Tab-separated table of C-alpha atoms and ligand atoms in Angstrom:
chain	number	residue	atom	x	y	z
A	1	UNK	CA	66.901	25.369	16.852
A	2	UNK	CA	66.643	23.678	13.473
A	3	UNK	CA	66.697	24.789	9.871
A	4	UNK	CA	66.162	22.720	6.759
A	5	UNK	CA	66.058	22.909	2.996
A	6	UNK	CA	65.507	20.937	-0.164
A	7	UNK	CA	67.693	21.120	-3.268
A	8	UNK	CA	66.328	20.128	-6.652
A	9	UNK	CA	69.002	19.351	-9.243
A	10	UNK	CA	68.488	19.532	-13.003
A	11	UNK	CA	70.430	16.308	-13.477
A	12	UNK	CA	71.431	13.475	-11.126
A	13	UNK	CA	73.198	14.567	-7.937
A	14	UNK	CA	76.325	12.902	-6.565
A	15	UNK	CA	75.052	11.962	-3.074
A	16	UNK	CA	74.856	8.303	-2.145
A	17	UNK	CA	71.425	6.891	-1.213
A	18	UNK	CA	72.073	7.015	2.543
A	19	UNK	CA	71.851	9.272	5.565
A	20	UNK	CA	75.001	11.390	5.939
A	21	UNK	CA	75.340	12.892	9.411
A	22	UNK	CA	77.816	15.598	10.346
A	23	UNK	CA	78.156	16.080	14.089
A	24	UNK	CA	80.284	17.955	16.606
A	25	UNK	CA	81.139	21.523	17.572
A	26	UNK	CA	77.671	22.062	19.049
A	27	UNK	CA	75.933	21.357	15.722
A	28	UNK	CA	74.255	18.509	13.940
A	29	UNK	CA	73.634	18.404	10.226
A	30	UNK	CA	72.159	15.743	8.017
A	31	UNK	CA	71.895	15.110	4.293
A	32	UNK	CA	69.363	12.682	2.887
A	33	UNK	CA	68.734	12.189	-0.847
A	34	UNK	CA	64.976	11.960	-1.532
A	35	UNK	CA	65.352	10.934	-5.183
A	36	UNK	CA	68.013	10.969	-7.905
A	37	UNK	CA	67.458	14.699	-8.348
A	38	UNK	CA	66.480	16.012	-4.931
A	39	UNK	CA	68.297	16.147	-1.610
A	40	UNK	CA	67.018	17.177	1.821
A	41	UNK	CA	69.316	18.695	4.466
A	42	UNK	CA	68.986	20.038	7.984
A	43	UNK	CA	71.111	21.738	10.622
A	44	UNK	CA	70.424	22.034	14.334
A	45	UNK	CA	72.222	24.317	16.773
A	46	UNK	CA	71.925	25.674	20.287
A	47	UNK	CA	70.630	29.253	20.325
A	48	UNK	CA	73.030	31.717	21.958
A	49	UNK	CA	73.914	35.442	21.911
A	50	UNK	CA	76.528	34.693	19.265
A	51	UNK	CA	74.097	33.233	16.725
A	52	UNK	CA	70.876	34.965	17.688
A	53	UNK	CA	70.220	36.741	14.339
A	54	UNK	CA	71.230	33.980	11.951
A	55	UNK	CA	67.637	33.177	11.036
A	56	UNK	CA	66.687	36.755	10.114
A	57	UNK	CA	66.760	35.889	6.419
A	58	UNK	CA	67.332	32.885	4.168
A	59	UNK	CA	70.693	34.344	3.084
A	60	UNK	CA	71.924	34.724	6.665
A	61	UNK	CA	70.698	31.251	7.531
A	62	UNK	CA	72.478	29.689	4.566
A	63	UNK	CA	75.698	31.589	5.413
A	64	UNK	CA	75.533	30.277	8.968
A	65	UNK	CA	74.959	26.717	7.811
A	66	UNK	CA	77.800	26.961	5.273
A	67	UNK	CA	80.214	28.427	7.849
A	68	UNK	CA	79.532	25.576	10.248
A	69	UNK	CA	79.768	22.908	7.610
A	70	UNK	CA	83.047	24.342	6.327
A	71	UNK	CA	84.414	24.039	9.880
A	72	UNK	CA	83.488	20.361	9.738
A	73	UNK	CA	85.483	20.017	6.472
A	74	UNK	CA	82.572	18.812	4.350
A	75	UNK	CA	82.889	18.363	0.593
A	76	UNK	CA	82.445	21.179	-1.919
A	77	UNK	CA	79.278	19.389	-3.165
A	78	UNK	CA	77.736	19.742	0.293
A	79	UNK	CA	78.410	23.482	0.343
A	80	UNK	CA	76.873	23.786	-3.152
A	81	UNK	CA	73.848	21.813	-1.914
A	82	UNK	CA	73.139	24.438	0.745
A	83	UNK	CA	73.796	27.355	-1.635
A	84	UNK	CA	71.341	26.045	-4.224
A	85	UNK	CA	68.646	24.888	-1.833
A	86	UNK	CA	65.095	26.113	-1.609
A	87	UNK	CA	64.054	27.173	1.865
A	88	UNK	CA	60.475	27.877	2.842
A	89	UNK	CA	59.170	30.962	4.632
A	90	UNK	CA	59.865	29.271	7.948
A	91	UNK	CA	63.632	29.784	8.047
A	92	UNK	CA	64.135	28.133	11.409
A	93	UNK	CA	62.085	26.405	14.083
A	94	UNK	CA	62.677	26.070	17.807
A	95	UNK	CA	62.854	22.399	18.754
A	96	UNK	CA	60.470	21.574	21.581
A	97	UNK	CA	61.474	19.353	24.448
A	98	UNK	CA	58.973	17.465	26.494
A	99	UNK	CA	60.546	15.716	29.437
A	100	UNK	CA	59.988	11.926	29.396
A	101	UNK	CA	59.247	12.195	33.129
A	102	UNK	CA	56.423	14.649	32.467
A	103	UNK	CA	54.898	12.156	30.055
A	104	UNK	CA	55.236	9.442	32.661
A	105	UNK	CA	52.768	11.186	34.929
A	106	UNK	CA	50.797	13.625	32.754
A	107	UNK	CA	47.461	12.963	31.083
A	108	UNK	CA	47.371	11.962	27.428
A	109	UNK	CA	43.601	11.880	27.421
A	110	UNK	CA	40.771	13.590	29.217
A	111	UNK	CA	37.058	12.888	28.682
A	112	UNK	CA	36.692	12.233	24.958
A	113	UNK	CA	39.823	14.157	23.869
A	114	UNK	CA	43.377	12.878	23.460
A	115	UNK	CA	46.679	14.061	22.016
A	116	UNK	CA	48.625	12.152	19.368
A	117	UNK	CA	51.516	12.717	16.940
A	118	UNK	CA	53.941	15.593	17.545
A	119	UNK	CA	51.632	16.992	20.228
A	120	UNK	CA	52.265	13.835	22.223
A	121	UNK	CA	55.913	13.119	21.435
A	122	UNK	CA	57.805	16.017	19.808
A	123	UNK	CA	61.143	14.747	18.487
A	124	UNK	CA	64.283	15.949	16.709
A	125	UNK	CA	64.703	15.914	12.916
A	126	UNK	CA	67.600	13.481	12.571
A	127	UNK	CA	65.764	10.508	14.081
A	128	UNK	CA	63.251	10.491	11.212
A	129	UNK	CA	60.529	9.066	13.441
A	130	UNK	CA	58.003	11.895	14.003
A	131	UNK	CA	55.842	10.950	11.023
A	132	UNK	CA	56.297	7.212	11.607
A	133	UNK	CA	55.194	7.554	15.221
A	134	UNK	CA	52.201	9.677	14.180
A	135	UNK	CA	51.193	6.839	11.828
A	136	UNK	CA	51.595	4.258	14.607
A	137	UNK	CA	49.425	6.460	16.848
A	138	UNK	CA	46.759	6.648	14.180
A	139	UNK	CA	46.642	2.855	13.727
A	140	UNK	CA	46.345	2.255	17.475
A	141	UNK	CA	43.810	5.059	17.930
A	142	UNK	CA	41.629	3.837	15.060
A	143	UNK	CA	41.792	0.284	16.408
A	144	UNK	CA	40.824	1.328	19.949
A	145	UNK	CA	37.949	3.485	18.687
A	146	UNK	CA	36.650	0.890	16.254
A	147	UNK	CA	36.652	-1.809	18.948
A	148	UNK	CA	34.586	0.532	21.118
A	149	UNK	CA	32.191	1.735	18.444
A	150	UNK	CA	31.748	-0.914	15.750
A	151	UNK	CA	28.339	-2.486	15.871
A	152	UNK	CA	26.965	0.084	18.289
A	153	UNK	CA	24.351	2.665	17.326
A	154	UNK	CA	25.732	6.177	16.619
A	155	UNK	CA	24.976	8.361	19.642
A	156	UNK	CA	23.466	5.318	21.362
A	157	UNK	CA	23.623	4.488	25.067
A	158	UNK	CA	27.066	4.623	26.613
A	159	UNK	CA	28.798	5.895	23.457
A	160	UNK	CA	30.531	8.722	25.296
A	161	UNK	CA	31.861	6.328	27.966
A	162	UNK	CA	32.988	3.835	25.325
A	163	UNK	CA	34.989	6.596	23.575
A	164	UNK	CA	36.520	7.601	26.902
A	165	UNK	CA	37.490	3.980	27.522
A	166	UNK	CA	38.965	3.635	24.008
A	167	UNK	CA	41.106	6.759	24.488
A	168	UNK	CA	42.366	5.477	27.823
A	169	UNK	CA	43.358	2.235	26.107
A	170	UNK	CA	45.142	4.252	23.390
A	171	UNK	CA	47.006	6.267	26.055
A	172	UNK	CA	48.085	3.087	27.824
A	173	UNK	CA	49.370	1.522	24.604
A	174	UNK	CA	51.274	4.590	23.427
A	175	UNK	CA	52.685	6.025	26.660
A	176	UNK	CA	55.871	3.940	26.901
A	177	UNK	CA	56.635	4.085	23.206
A	178	UNK	CA	56.314	7.912	23.341
A	179	UNK	CA	58.507	8.138	26.441
A	180	UNK	CA	61.152	6.037	24.676
A	181	UNK	CA	61.152	8.306	21.613
A	182	UNK	CA	61.475	11.499	23.655
A	183	UNK	CA	64.216	10.019	25.822
A	184	UNK	CA	66.017	8.816	22.685
A	185	UNK	CA	65.885	12.280	21.048
A	186	UNK	CA	67.218	13.878	24.209
A	187	UNK	CA	69.991	11.302	24.716
A	188	UNK	CA	71.146	11.395	21.085
A	189	UNK	CA	70.915	15.218	20.978
A	190	UNK	CA	72.859	15.612	24.198
A	191	UNK	CA	75.661	13.385	22.999
A	192	UNK	CA	75.851	14.559	19.425
A	193	UNK	CA	75.511	18.269	20.022
A	194	UNK	CA	77.919	18.380	22.950
A	195	UNK	CA	81.012	20.472	22.153
A	196	UNK	CA	82.908	19.399	25.290
A	197	UNK	CA	86.250	17.798	24.214
A	198	UNK	CA	85.873	14.865	26.637
A	199	UNK	CA	82.332	14.130	25.451
A	200	UNK	CA	83.459	14.473	21.813
A	201	UNK	CA	86.193	11.914	22.496
A	202	UNK	CA	83.760	9.442	24.102
A	203	UNK	CA	81.258	9.994	21.284
A	204	UNK	CA	83.763	9.380	18.532
A	205	UNK	CA	85.454	6.391	20.194
A	206	UNK	CA	82.561	4.615	21.865
A	207	UNK	CA	79.111	5.939	21.181
A	208	UNK	CA	78.846	6.246	17.403
A	209	UNK	CA	78.092	2.555	16.915
A	210	UNK	CA	75.641	2.522	19.831
A	211	UNK	CA	73.728	5.496	18.409
A	212	UNK	CA	73.662	3.938	14.931
A	213	UNK	CA	72.186	0.762	16.458
A	214	UNK	CA	69.540	2.765	18.296
A	215	UNK	CA	68.578	4.516	15.038
A	216	UNK	CA	68.238	1.234	13.253
A	217	UNK	CA	66.365	-0.580	16.007
A	218	UNK	CA	63.833	2.036	17.086
A	219	UNK	CA	61.613	1.742	13.976
A	220	UNK	CA	61.490	-2.066	14.254
A	221	UNK	CA	58.209	-2.128	16.088
A	222	UNK	CA	54.874	-3.772	15.453
A	223	UNK	CA	51.941	-1.562	16.395
A	224	UNK	CA	49.477	-4.261	15.392
A	225	UNK	CA	46.784	-4.314	12.737
A	226	UNK	CA	43.985	-1.857	12.151
B	301	FAD	C1	61.287	18.881	6.945
B	301	FAD	C2	60.738	17.746	7.754
B	301	FAD	C3	61.200	16.461	7.511
B	301	FAD	C4	60.675	15.387	8.230
B	301	FAD	N1	61.124	14.123	7.944
B	301	FAD	C5	60.581	13.078	8.579
B	301	FAD	C6	60.981	11.746	8.244
B	301	FAD	O1	61.839	11.508	7.400
B	301	FAD	N2	60.376	10.716	8.900
B	301	FAD	C7	59.435	10.918	9.843
B	301	FAD	O2	58.901	9.942	10.399
B	301	FAD	N3	59.046	12.179	10.203
B	301	FAD	C8	59.581	13.256	9.584
B	301	FAD	N4	59.185	14.522	9.915
B	301	FAD	C9	58.285	14.718	11.041
B	301	FAD	C10	56.822	14.566	10.646
B	301	FAD	O3	56.505	15.369	9.529
B	301	FAD	C11	55.958	14.977	11.842
B	301	FAD	O4	56.404	14.337	13.010
B	301	FAD	C12	54.517	14.579	11.591
B	301	FAD	O5	54.015	15.293	10.472
B	301	FAD	C13	53.647	14.856	12.811
B	301	FAD	O6	52.330	14.597	12.492
B	301	FAD	P1	51.160	15.280	13.276
B	301	FAD	O7	49.913	14.779	12.643
B	301	FAD	O8	51.362	15.070	14.737
B	301	FAD	O9	51.339	16.834	13.061
B	301	FAD	P2	51.267	17.689	11.714
B	301	FAD	O10	51.679	16.871	10.526
B	301	FAD	O11	52.055	18.934	12.020
B	301	FAD	O12	49.740	18.010	11.564
B	301	FAD	C14	49.099	18.951	12.373
B	301	FAD	C15	48.008	19.570	11.537
B	301	FAD	O13	47.189	20.392	12.381
B	301	FAD	C16	46.898	21.578	11.695
B	301	FAD	N5	46.580	22.586	12.714
B	301	FAD	C17	47.418	23.249	13.538
B	301	FAD	N6	46.728	24.097	14.319
B	301	FAD	C18	45.432	23.952	13.995
B	301	FAD	C19	44.231	24.535	14.467
B	301	FAD	N7	44.242	25.438	15.444
B	301	FAD	N8	43.068	24.159	13.899
B	301	FAD	C20	43.042	23.220	12.922
B	301	FAD	N9	44.153	22.625	12.441
B	301	FAD	C21	45.332	22.988	12.965
B	301	FAD	C22	48.162	21.879	10.909
B	301	FAD	O14	47.879	22.735	9.822
B	301	FAD	C23	48.532	20.467	10.434
B	301	FAD	O15	47.920	20.121	9.233
B	301	FAD	C24	59.705	15.608	9.217
B	301	FAD	C25	59.247	16.914	9.470
B	301	FAD	C26	59.766	17.972	8.748
B	301	FAD	C27	59.254	19.369	9.014
């Protein structure tokens, strides 16, 4: 599950322009300043009997977030950030998991229909790649369609088949990149949200740098020109 909020300050806030991640104890939280006066935050957790009603209201959700962050010994400013934040009507959202293996074999396109964006590769909030990947999809999709349609007469002979062909090309180009993103979200989520003491030890001693490198390297990708 994930919850999120945005805090607007009247004057400049004290958060550094970076991505602060707080992990461990079965939770993941993140704080990202959007401007000098606004800060975005999120918290993800694994739904269980113990926490099943925490998203009944904004107040309960904030209390839950604050309790967990206090356990992680965050600063007083972070607690204030949650207290003051605006939260929309959607207090929490279940995170969807699509197995990378299912994407390996399932159809991305059929006839003249295809899926793209979150519908193709749902991801977790801390990777910050859902929107970027949707934009990459749109560039590739527009390129494939334009190659198939430019110069041809609208509704002319073979248009339907050309669209089908363009969508197949799109699916081929985007399949592996989508599989990588889903696998990355699962791998990072599994490691970061794991409360097992052994896994926490390995994460803190060995995997933090590896995960940071993955975060930095994933967006370095050229999807080509329109
Ligand atoms: C709080 C938050 C922070 C985020 N931060 C980042 C970030 O920093 N970087 C990043 O890359 N990504 C980020 N994302 C993820 C990003 O917003 C999504 O991955 C991206 O918007 C997915 O694009 P999409 O076009 O696939 O889906 P959407 O943007 O969800 O668009 C789907 C559209 O379809 C419409 N729709 C739904 N059902 C129907 C229907 N039946 N008929 C007609 N229309 C319908 C919806 O109204 C919506 O407009 C964030 C998301 C959230 C919620």
